[in-house]
Amino acid sequence: MKTLRVAITGVGNVGSRIGGALEERAPEFARRFNADVRVVGVSASTEGLIDGSGISGERIAGRTDFVSGLTGQRFFDELEADVLIEAGPSNYVDGAPGLSHLEAALEGSMDVICVSKGALVVAGDDIYRRAAEAERQVRVSGAAASAMPTVDFLTYDLAGAQVTRFEALLTGTTTFVLDTMYRHGWDLDDAVAEAQESGIAEPQPEFDVDGWDTAAKLVVIARAVFNAGIPIESVPRQSVKNVNEEQIDCWKQHDIVPRLVGILELDDSDRVTASVQVKCYPKSHPFSLAEGSMKAVNVSTKRMGDYSLLGGASSLDATAAAAIKDLEHILTCRMSSSVQ
Amino acid sequence: MKTLRVAITGVGNVGSRIGGALEERAPEFARRFNADVRVVGVSASTEGLIDGSGISGERIAGRTDFVSGLTGQRFFDELEADVLIEAGPSNYVDGAPGLSHLEAALEGSMDVICVSKGALVVAGDDIYRRAAEAERQVRVSGAAASAMPTVDFLTYDLAGAQVTRFEALLTGTTTFVLDTMYRHGWDLDDAVAEAQESGIAEPQPEFDVDGWDTAAKLVVIARAVFNAGIPIESVPRQSVKNVNEEQIDCWKQHDIVPRLVGILELDDSDRVTASVQVKCYPKSHPFSLAEGSMKAVNVSTKRMGDYSLLGGASSLDATAAAAIKDLEHILTCRMSSSVQ
């Protein structure tokens, strides 16, 4: 039985769930791939743990035998692993600390799975170039739209279909806020406060409301699907803040529903442009059916027609499952390589 | 540059398009995979052609240098290829001739791509067992729901998500017929005649109307996704024929829309049951938005929530593109194996 050694950086809500989920799936991986998949290292912000014999989900959650200061470069110096799952906070200023984790992992010839988005947005070029040089994989399901498999759908299910347009509802908060304003006639502040009370919006909701979250996901998807490097600052963004009462009334009269969407469009020379827009959809459009934190995707292709996807409601468990899915795909590649 | 030699059996509407589509994609495969992907053999019902130097889409369509009698076992005796695309007619009685093509291909250590469904429905057990023994792949995108990527979505995008339920609109004819009866108050015969005139229904529409087409696709998907062998005769089927005027009136009163759907359900011990049902959906359900030959899918999972997919309208080009996608996935596996 071959061993696949996994490291996790960032052991907050998502990271610790990934540890537990991996432990739960290990017997299945052993049976199907004849592989012993185990966590051999975890690193939080100020402490970490390395144990080649395997670290249980309980030890990750309990943190009773974590070593103070076992983080950053020291963690990677001591770590021997095959795959890194980066699940720390997303920092859109300089990508730290995720970026240095990913760089160290690729330097150490690990495949990398990104759940955090910061490093991908700030330095996607750099990460993918290093991965190509090291002949290692970058998987980003958890960073692209968590439980909605955008990247897999576009690159695998529609391989060769020639995607020309991607339009998606990627941020649950803005759907909730726009729906609340539309249905109940509330103003933005009250709608945002309601979203926060319902646990949907973050304490700092501007990142979602102003379209930055959607733009960040577009940047991640554009890189993973089209190998296009789009600086996030260059993405034109409309904000939910600019939606006013008159617009809402007008949309109601026309029986159309507003959504904040991210759009990627390819021109004839396959150049990708991105934008974040407040758009309205008729009741018969799948996007108007998406509620709460559900994601929705529309894809146009040259060879296989058009598709709509609905689902992938946000949840920590679903995001963890998306990261483990990426790991399963890496496992499939590594196992099929080794038997030949 | 490595050569991937492709054979096509069945050179009707779909098969000849696959030849053309493959030729169109060859430069891309050369660039991305450093692989010379070429058609080296084609076999129609009474004649065929083998040419290791490659057969253009024009030669396949023109058939001017086909050799009479170069079919069946004689074709496979002379053929040297890596992948077979079986795109002949679907025969649900004994699977011939597709079944013997697939058996001969697996015997010759080829990967196989099924566009026709007959052999998979009649002898899926046999085909998958032979493929496992030969360590070769069976890909069935074109047979499962042509342009709607059901199998890829369930097995790849949702890997590890634990699918518990699959409900899908897999037959365009029945959507058209039910919609026509519902909207215009027409009776079944008139609605079917209209579907035939519009080129949607087959000359013998009973196969679709009675749910056999949906049942056949369920059998193919159940095997590919859940490794479950379901005899098609064992699938309970409701027929559109049993829909009467009183039902239509009642559904209209309740503002719900009828659809013929195929359902796969997993019980707690992961046993799969299949059924074909006439079910009604509210206007807010994605299935009520599916029109014409569009496919629609609902999936429930334990770990990643629920999903709806819409799209994949039937077209010969889209079905050809689905087969070429399967080929691309095989190419990815073969290339990643050879470089390690």
XYZ file of C-alpha atoms in Angstrom:
680
model
C 0.000 0.000 0.000
C 1.315 3.406 -1.041
C 1.120 6.268 1.462
C -0.161 9.724 0.521
C 0.962 12.249 3.101
C -1.240 15.308 3.485
C -0.465 18.592 5.235
C -3.032 21.237 6.174
C -2.201 24.898 6.775
C -4.942 26.886 8.439
C -6.819 24.914 11.050
C -9.832 27.135 11.585
C -13.425 26.175 10.832
C -12.688 24.728 7.408
C -9.210 23.313 8.030
C -10.224 21.305 11.081
C -13.258 19.943 9.230
C -10.973 18.852 6.406
C -8.914 16.893 8.923
C -12.005 15.117 10.203
C -13.418 14.530 6.743
C -10.128 13.056 5.559
C -10.043 10.628 8.462
C -13.617 9.586 7.665
C -12.735 8.934 4.020
C -9.426 7.133 4.648
C -10.883 3.590 4.725
C -12.552 4.211 1.352
C -9.292 5.507 -0.160
C -7.483 2.449 1.189
C -10.027 0.124 -0.404
C -10.368 1.881 -3.758
C -6.830 3.120 -4.363
C -4.845 0.814 -2.095
C -3.524 4.040 -0.579
C -2.924 5.011 3.026
C -4.032 8.659 2.999
C -3.049 10.367 6.241
C -2.549 13.836 7.672
C 1.128 14.186 8.661
C 1.254 17.909 9.405
C -1.037 20.734 10.451
C -0.139 24.337 11.002
C -2.288 27.038 12.587
C -1.273 30.674 12.981
C 0.994 30.285 16.025
C 1.446 26.553 16.503
C 1.555 23.329 14.554
C 2.093 19.596 14.637
C 4.090 17.185 12.520
C 3.676 13.440 12.951
C 4.483 11.089 10.105
C 2.527 8.298 11.772
C -0.687 10.240 11.169
C -2.701 12.892 12.970
C -6.320 12.130 13.813
C -9.182 14.573 13.369
C -9.542 14.607 17.146
C -5.915 15.719 17.664
C -6.393 18.473 15.060
C -9.563 19.734 16.725
C -8.211 19.399 20.282
C -4.765 20.934 19.625
C -3.482 19.512 22.910
C -0.115 18.380 21.523
C 0.511 21.234 19.065
C 4.023 22.733 19.212
C 4.260 26.478 19.671
C 6.038 28.226 16.798
C 5.832 25.236 14.431
C 4.515 27.390 11.569
C 5.725 29.059 8.376
C 9.174 28.138 7.081
C 10.034 26.088 10.176
C 6.920 23.962 9.568
C 7.865 23.321 5.946
C 11.513 22.665 6.810
C 10.452 19.809 9.059
C 7.501 18.590 6.959
C 7.652 15.633 4.608
C 4.396 15.500 2.647
C 2.954 14.883 -0.823
C 0.001 17.272 -0.840
C -0.701 20.584 0.873
C -4.222 21.772 1.580
C -4.051 25.531 2.219
C -7.125 26.528 4.220
C -6.057 29.657 6.079
C -7.610 33.111 5.896
C -7.782 34.851 2.493
C -5.547 37.913 2.421
C -6.079 39.994 -0.691
C -3.321 42.514 0.090
C -0.230 40.347 -0.181
C -1.598 36.785 0.002
C 0.199 36.052 3.284
C 0.521 33.580 4.822
C -1.131 31.295 2.227
C 1.171 32.397 -0.587
C 4.361 31.457 1.237
C 2.760 28.121 2.236
C 1.961 27.347 -1.396
C 5.425 28.417 -2.541
C 7.109 26.260 0.088
C 4.887 23.289 -0.804
C 5.617 23.529 -4.526
C 9.319 23.976 -3.714
C 8.998 20.687 -1.833
C 7.338 19.076 -4.856
C 3.894 18.785 -3.294
C 0.617 19.044 -5.166
C -1.419 21.909 -3.718
C -5.125 22.308 -2.979
C -6.287 25.874 -2.364
C -9.303 26.578 -0.193
C -8.202 30.115 0.598
C -8.371 32.575 -2.289
C -5.930 35.338 -1.298
C -2.734 33.900 -2.753
C -4.489 32.836 -5.985
C -5.851 36.343 -6.493
C -2.645 38.169 -5.553
C -0.139 35.835 -7.192
C -1.952 33.310 -9.394
C 0.648 33.707 -12.159
C 3.447 32.860 -9.784
C 1.689 29.845 -8.226
C 0.712 28.226 -11.534
C 4.166 28.892 -13.044
C 5.912 27.275 -10.079
C 3.501 24.325 -10.232
C 4.146 23.824 -13.949
C 7.902 23.923 -13.366
C 7.619 21.395 -10.548
C 5.157 19.293 -12.620
C 2.700 19.453 -9.758
C -1.025 20.157 -9.655
C -2.946 23.174 -8.377
C -6.553 22.360 -7.460
C -8.915 25.146 -6.447
C -12.447 23.726 -6.037
C -12.853 25.088 -2.508
C -11.588 28.536 -3.530
C -13.616 28.870 -6.744
C -17.151 28.418 -5.420
C -16.838 25.812 -2.653
C -19.589 23.254 -3.148
C -20.515 24.369 -6.683
C -18.088 22.511 -8.961
C -17.463 25.341 -11.428
C -13.891 24.453 -12.383
C -14.554 20.724 -12.715
C -17.684 21.321 -14.769
C -15.974 23.721 -17.164
C -12.706 21.843 -17.584
C -13.740 18.190 -17.266
C -17.453 17.772 -18.025
C -17.219 20.277 -20.880
C -13.697 19.398 -22.038
C -13.377 20.474 -25.655
C -16.793 22.139 -25.730
C -15.202 25.587 -26.148
C -16.723 27.682 -23.412
C -17.460 31.185 -24.690
C -19.257 32.673 -21.704
C -19.574 32.031 -17.984
C -22.075 33.922 -15.860
C -22.527 33.039 -12.222
C -24.043 33.902 -8.916
C -21.056 33.330 -6.645
C -21.809 35.278 -3.449
C -24.714 34.225 -1.229
C -24.775 37.445 0.801
C -25.633 39.627 -2.175
C -28.445 37.317 -3.280
C -29.913 37.495 0.223
C -29.539 41.285 0.445
C -30.999 41.960 -3.016
C -33.887 39.558 -2.390
C -34.664 41.229 0.939
C -34.616 44.689 -0.641
C -36.759 43.469 -3.547
C -39.353 41.500 -1.625
C -39.763 43.545 1.505
C -38.826 47.004 0.246
C -36.090 47.273 2.896
C -33.137 49.590 2.399
C -29.599 48.292 2.012
C -28.483 48.768 5.630
C -31.457 46.909 7.058
C -31.083 44.122 4.510
C -27.378 43.758 5.332
C -28.130 43.749 9.070
C -30.698 40.994 8.492
C -28.126 39.002 6.516
C -25.653 39.358 9.382
C -28.242 38.290 11.962
C -29.064 35.244 9.826
C -25.364 34.317 9.814
C -25.125 34.728 6.034
C -23.129 37.960 5.815
C -19.678 38.466 7.326
C -19.121 41.050 10.086
C -17.491 43.207 7.347
C -20.011 42.773 4.556
C -18.519 45.377 2.163
C -16.276 42.772 0.563
C -19.381 40.892 -0.591
C -21.713 43.841 -1.166
C -19.197 45.741 -3.292
C -18.584 42.729 -5.503
C -15.003 42.008 -4.390
C -15.856 38.438 -3.341
C -17.422 37.713 -6.733
C -14.467 39.367 -8.502
C -11.991 37.272 -6.486
C -13.783 34.058 -7.463
C -13.821 35.147 -11.115
C -10.045 35.680 -10.979
C -9.568 32.181 -9.512
C -11.872 30.572 -12.099
C -10.393 32.490 -15.057
C -6.934 31.232 -14.133
C -7.955 27.622 -13.485
C -10.239 27.276 -16.510
C -8.818 29.603 -19.178
C -5.252 30.032 -17.916
C -5.968 33.753 -17.962
C -4.327 36.127 -15.497
C -6.808 38.859 -14.593
C -5.720 41.466 -12.007
C -8.626 41.849 -9.587
C -8.317 45.654 -9.676
C -9.021 45.565 -13.412
C -12.419 43.872 -13.002
C -15.250 46.438 -13.424
C -17.540 46.033 -10.430
C -21.067 47.198 -9.796
C -22.013 47.385 -6.118
C -25.301 46.469 -4.481
C -24.886 49.817 -2.686
C -25.907 51.640 -5.849
C -29.249 49.870 -6.123
C -31.990 52.357 -5.255
C -35.697 52.272 -4.520
C -36.698 53.508 -7.989
C -34.804 50.688 -9.653
C -36.399 48.115 -7.384
C -39.863 49.470 -8.186
C -39.131 49.387 -11.897
C -37.815 45.803 -11.740
C -40.920 44.767 -9.798
C -43.139 46.276 -12.466
C -41.326 44.226 -15.097
C -41.391 41.114 -12.886
C -37.629 40.683 -13.072
C -35.364 39.779 -10.177
C -31.968 41.400 -9.430
C -28.813 39.375 -8.812
C -25.153 40.274 -8.395
C -23.311 38.119 -10.935
C -19.785 37.550 -12.132
C -19.202 37.227 -15.865
C -16.300 35.864 -17.881
C -16.482 36.377 -21.626
C -14.149 35.133 -24.341
C -13.742 37.150 -27.512
C -12.873 35.642 -30.886
C -9.181 35.590 -30.071
C -9.924 33.768 -26.802
C -9.096 36.791 -24.680
C -11.013 36.684 -21.394
C -12.723 39.707 -19.884
C -14.294 39.717 -16.437
C -16.967 41.893 -14.866
C -19.218 42.006 -11.823
C -22.708 43.312 -12.538
C -26.108 43.783 -10.950
C -28.346 42.138 -13.551
C -32.036 41.301 -13.614
C -33.548 37.992 -14.649
C -37.096 36.964 -15.503
C -38.856 34.556 -13.158
C -38.334 31.788 -15.715
C -34.543 32.130 -15.497
C -32.699 29.639 -13.261
C -30.864 32.498 -11.512
C -34.152 33.804 -10.138
C -34.692 30.380 -8.533
C -31.411 30.587 -6.613
C -32.037 31.621 -3.034
C -30.028 31.955 0.162
C -26.419 30.920 -0.283
C -27.108 28.794 -3.375
C -24.720 29.244 -6.251
C -25.891 29.387 -9.849
C -23.974 29.124 -13.093
C -24.788 29.695 -16.757
C -22.335 28.439 -19.369
C -22.386 28.905 -23.120
C -20.270 26.683 -25.355
C -19.613 26.464 -29.074
C -19.883 22.696 -29.407
C -22.264 21.490 -26.689
C -24.851 24.217 -26.266
C -25.726 25.991 -23.042
C -26.010 24.845 -19.450
C -27.378 26.113 -16.160
C -26.367 24.788 -12.764
C -28.042 25.493 -9.454
C -26.990 24.375 -5.980
C -23.864 24.157 -3.927
C -25.253 26.072 -0.971
C -22.418 27.279 1.265
C -21.527 25.142 4.248
C -18.280 24.378 5.990
C -18.804 20.648 5.490
C -19.443 21.118 1.765
C -16.294 23.228 1.407
C -14.320 20.544 3.221
C -15.848 17.926 0.900
C -14.785 19.996 -2.121
C -11.182 20.015 -0.868
C -11.284 16.259 -0.285
C -12.659 15.844 -3.818
C -9.608 17.679 -5.134
C -7.472 15.310 -3.098
C -9.286 12.322 -4.614
C -8.545 13.625 -8.114
C -4.868 14.007 -7.218
C -4.912 10.496 -5.778
C -6.448 9.156 -8.993
C -3.644 10.744 -11.039
C -0.882 9.538 -8.747
C -2.226 6.001 -8.538
C -2.800 5.615 -12.278
C 0.731 6.895 -12.855
C 2.297 4.458 -10.451
C 0.690 1.306 -11.805
C 1.903 1.834 -15.367
C 5.065 12.376 -30.455
C 2.925 9.427 -29.348
C 0.177 8.208 -31.682
C -3.335 7.425 -30.450
C -5.125 5.271 -33.020
C -8.914 5.558 -33.027
C -11.453 3.262 -34.684
C -15.121 4.095 -35.242
C -17.849 1.501 -35.720
C -21.130 2.857 -37.038
C -20.653 5.626 -39.546
C -24.162 7.046 -39.705
C -25.161 10.546 -38.657
C -23.241 10.512 -35.399
C -20.291 8.349 -36.402
C -19.375 10.422 -39.443
C -19.629 13.609 -37.394
C -17.262 12.099 -34.844
C -14.748 11.520 -37.639
C -14.979 15.146 -38.723
C -14.897 16.476 -35.167
C -11.828 14.402 -34.376
C -9.977 15.754 -37.385
C -10.880 19.290 -36.298
C -9.541 18.696 -32.784
C -6.337 16.868 -33.824
C -4.098 19.989 -33.934
C -5.185 20.888 -30.397
C -4.460 17.356 -29.143
C -1.043 17.511 -30.800
C -0.244 20.795 -29.082
C -1.623 19.985 -25.638
C -0.774 16.313 -25.314
C 2.007 15.953 -27.860
C -0.175 13.211 -29.324
C -1.002 12.375 -32.924
C -4.673 11.397 -32.604
C -5.902 9.836 -35.849
C -8.719 7.653 -37.137
C -7.201 4.416 -38.444
C -10.369 2.383 -39.016
C -14.053 2.904 -39.695
C -16.691 0.270 -40.156
C -20.245 0.776 -41.404
C -22.847 -2.000 -41.707
C -21.615 -3.566 -44.968
C -18.253 -1.945 -45.633
C -15.280 -0.457 -43.874
C -11.847 1.067 -44.202
C -8.552 0.533 -42.422
C -5.617 2.856 -43.000
C -2.947 3.263 -40.360
C -1.740 6.487 -41.982
C -5.015 8.154 -40.965
C -8.485 8.576 -42.438
C -9.804 12.099 -42.980
C -13.326 13.202 -42.146
C -13.902 13.684 -45.871
C -12.985 10.059 -46.658
C -15.328 8.874 -43.899
C -18.206 10.999 -45.185
C -17.533 10.199 -48.853
C -17.001 6.432 -48.445
C -15.445 6.260 -51.917
C -12.602 3.929 -50.901
C -14.480 1.774 -48.371
C -13.911 -1.981 -48.756
C -17.015 -4.123 -49.056
C -17.296 -6.713 -46.280
C -14.660 -5.086 -44.071
C -16.907 -5.260 -41.003
C -17.405 -7.321 -37.852
C -14.715 -9.815 -36.943
C -12.815 -9.324 -40.198
C -12.571 -5.592 -39.416
C -11.197 -6.265 -35.929
C -8.829 -8.976 -37.180
C -7.166 -6.433 -39.446
C -7.467 -3.411 -37.142
C -4.663 -2.102 -34.956
C -6.066 0.626 -32.724
C -5.964 1.990 -29.167
C -9.531 3.231 -28.749
C -12.871 2.181 -30.232
C -15.786 4.580 -30.541
C -18.933 2.491 -31.002
C -21.569 4.685 -32.638
C -23.830 2.223 -34.432
C -27.555 1.700 -33.938
C -28.808 0.726 -30.456
C -30.233 -2.770 -30.441
C -32.003 -3.584 -27.185
C -32.777 -7.213 -28.080
C -29.302 -8.711 -28.211
C -27.017 -5.665 -28.446
C -25.753 -6.629 -31.929
C -23.623 -5.504 -33.614
C -22.307 -3.024 -30.994
C -21.796 -5.704 -28.369
C -19.487 -7.820 -30.521
C -17.592 -4.664 -31.541
C -17.010 -3.765 -27.886
C -16.013 -7.327 -27.017
C -13.546 -7.474 -29.895
C -12.105 -4.082 -28.958
C -11.589 -5.029 -25.304
C -10.130 -8.356 -26.441
C -7.662 -6.257 -28.458
C -6.876 -4.151 -25.360
C -8.566 -1.002 -26.615
C -10.321 1.540 -24.428
C -13.947 1.845 -25.525
C -16.282 4.808 -25.898
C -19.970 3.942 -26.229
C -22.333 6.261 -28.055
C -24.838 3.494 -28.770
C -26.746 2.188 -25.777
C -27.906 -1.289 -26.826
C -24.884 -3.305 -25.749
C -24.609 -1.441 -22.429
C -28.246 -2.156 -21.634
C -28.215 -5.794 -22.772
C -24.770 -6.770 -21.499
C -23.368 -4.022 -19.275
C -22.101 -6.586 -16.749
C -20.145 -8.382 -19.425
C -18.645 -5.222 -20.956
C -17.481 -3.721 -17.653
C -16.107 -7.082 -16.452
C -14.096 -7.533 -19.643
C -12.827 -3.940 -19.418
C -11.736 -4.433 -15.792
C -9.922 -7.636 -16.717
C -8.169 -5.920 -19.626
C -7.484 -2.821 -17.431
C -9.151 -0.681 -20.045
C -11.704 2.111 -19.746
C -15.382 2.223 -20.687
C -16.651 5.763 -21.300
C -20.334 6.360 -21.944
C -21.026 10.118 -22.097
C -22.731 9.935 -25.493
C -24.877 6.980 -24.433
C -25.925 8.364 -21.036
C -27.514 11.663 -22.051
C -25.395 12.927 -24.953
C -24.609 16.588 -24.350
C -25.709 16.593 -20.689
C -22.671 15.376 -18.744
C -24.502 13.227 -16.195
C -21.799 10.627 -15.616
C -18.942 13.135 -15.417
C -20.903 15.363 -13.059
C -21.828 12.519 -10.714
C -18.495 10.720 -10.693
C -15.959 13.543 -11.093
C -17.473 16.875 -10.011
C -19.220 15.205 -7.069
C -16.523 12.631 -6.292
C -16.919 11.601 -2.673
C -20.115 13.630 -2.204
C -22.172 10.431 -1.753
C -24.991 10.750 -4.223
C -28.235 9.459 -2.712
C -30.721 10.353 -5.444
C -30.678 11.159 -9.152
C -33.784 12.394 -10.923
C -33.610 13.433 -14.554
C -35.434 14.432 -17.649
C -33.605 12.322 -20.215
C -35.943 12.102 -23.224
C -36.763 15.236 -25.231
C -39.711 13.686 -27.074
C -41.737 13.118 -23.923
C -41.132 16.674 -22.682
C -42.380 17.986 -26.026
C -45.400 15.686 -26.073
C -46.419 16.392 -22.462
C -45.952 20.145 -22.961
C -48.099 20.088 -26.103
C -50.858 18.139 -24.347
C -50.660 20.449 -21.337
C -50.517 23.794 -23.111
C -52.778 23.204 -26.075
C -55.084 20.528 -24.713
C -54.152 18.203 -27.582
C -54.535 14.454 -27.253
C -51.553 12.114 -27.249
C -51.720 11.084 -30.919
C -51.825 14.674 -32.165
C -49.022 15.707 -29.823
C -46.867 12.792 -31.001
C -47.590 13.603 -34.652
C -46.547 17.203 -33.989
C -43.310 15.993 -32.347
C -42.603 13.840 -35.405
C -43.272 16.715 -37.798
C -40.924 18.925 -35.761
C -38.212 16.286 -36.136
C -38.080 15.677 -32.376
C -39.771 12.269 -32.176
C -38.536 9.140 -33.942
C -40.686 7.462 -36.625
C -41.429 4.809 -33.955
C -42.121 7.025 -30.951
C -43.324 4.268 -28.591
C -39.792 3.668 -27.343
C -39.700 7.226 -26.001
C -43.369 7.613 -25.056
C -43.485 4.376 -23.083
C -40.391 5.327 -21.087
C -38.031 2.743 -22.565
C -35.529 5.385 -23.717
C -35.420 6.913 -20.233
C -35.122 3.460 -18.671
C -32.248 2.567 -21.021
C -30.350 5.715 -20.048
C -30.966 4.989 -16.350
C -29.469 1.523 -16.810
C -26.384 3.024 -18.496
C -25.971 5.704 -15.791
C -26.554 3.284 -12.900
C -23.774 1.062 -14.202
C -21.315 3.868 -14.925
C -21.921 5.822 -11.723
C -22.908 3.251 -9.093
C -21.538 0.063 -10.650
C -25.063 -1.288 -10.354
C -26.456 -3.805 -12.810
C -30.156 -3.102 -13.343
C -32.029 -5.256 -15.884
C -34.089 -2.872 -18.003
C -37.155 -5.147 -17.749
C -37.093 -4.697 -13.975
C -37.480 -0.899 -14.156
C -41.073 0.136 -13.342
C -42.223 2.438 -16.121
C -45.108 4.862 -16.371
C -46.089 5.763 -19.928
C -47.155 9.110 -21.309
C -49.952 7.075 -22.944
C -51.722 6.829 -19.601
C -51.945 10.581 -19.132
C -55.575 11.629 -19.601
C -57.499 14.848 -19.979
C -58.758 14.866 -16.375
C -55.204 14.664 -15.059
C -54.062 17.508 -17.308
C -56.962 19.665 -16.102
C -56.145 18.915 -12.475
C -52.442 19.706 -12.960
C -53.363 22.977 -14.642
C -55.565 23.913 -11.700
C -52.641 23.327 -9.363
C -50.251 25.151 -11.714
C -47.887 22.181 -11.910
C -46.198 20.880 -15.060
C -45.882 17.187 -16.023
C -42.577 15.624 -17.034
C -41.458 12.040 -17.741
C -38.456 11.496 -15.498
C -36.016 8.738 -14.670
C -35.095 8.226 -11.029
C -32.232 6.367 -9.358
C -32.409 6.057 -5.592
C -29.901 4.603 -3.180
C -31.116 3.031 0.033
C -29.092 2.917 3.245
C -27.196 -0.153 2.098
C -26.314 1.623 -1.189
C -28.671 -0.572 -3.215
C -29.860 1.268 -6.304
C -33.455 1.202 -7.492
C -34.609 2.707 -10.778
C -37.983 3.914 -11.980
C -39.539 5.918 -14.795
C -42.379 8.164 -13.684
C -44.699 10.879 -14.930
C -44.226 13.515 -12.235
C -45.450 17.082 -11.867
C -43.326 20.045 -10.870
C -44.219 23.576 -9.739
C -43.310 26.458 -12.028
C -40.457 27.340 -9.666
C -38.777 23.939 -10.231
C -35.915 23.814 -12.757
C -37.561 20.835 -14.524
C -40.517 23.013 -15.514
C -38.048 25.358 -17.246
C -36.674 22.554 -19.438
C -38.213 22.734 -22.895
C -37.741 21.021 -26.227
C -34.926 18.484 -26.171
C -33.214 20.018 -23.143
C -32.095 17.616 -20.475
C -32.470 18.333 -16.779
C -30.962 16.674 -13.747
C -31.523 16.876 -9.986
C -28.933 15.322 -7.701
C -29.006 14.931 -3.932
C -25.824 14.195 -2.026
C -24.955 13.541 1.603
C -21.871 15.747 1.773
C -22.323 18.558 -0.751
C -26.031 19.324 -0.808
C -28.284 19.300 -3.845
C -27.795 20.338 -7.449
C -29.892 21.015 -10.531
C -28.555 21.017 -14.072
C -30.328 22.244 -17.176
C -29.144 22.116 -20.775
C -27.529 19.680 -23.136
C -30.168 19.999 -25.820
C -29.918 17.067 -28.251
C -27.912 17.596 -31.403
C -25.719 15.344 -33.480
C -22.787 17.734 -33.122
C -23.181 17.838 -29.337
C -23.289 14.037 -29.168
C -20.144 13.868 -31.298
C -18.510 16.429 -28.978
C -19.437 14.264 -25.971
C -17.685 11.261 -27.548
C -14.601 13.369 -28.305
C -14.640 14.560 -24.693
C -14.493 10.935 -23.571
C -11.551 10.478 -25.920
C -9.825 13.501 -24.385
C -10.230 12.002 -20.908
C -8.724 8.735 -22.125
C -5.893 10.694 -23.730
C -5.261 12.522 -20.432
C -4.978 9.208 -18.596
C -2.723 7.622 -21.210
C -0.426 10.618 -21.446
C -0.081 11.124 -17.692
C 0.702 7.410 -17.339
C 3.407 7.434 -19.979
C 5.345 10.419 -18.663
C 5.835 9.041 -15.157
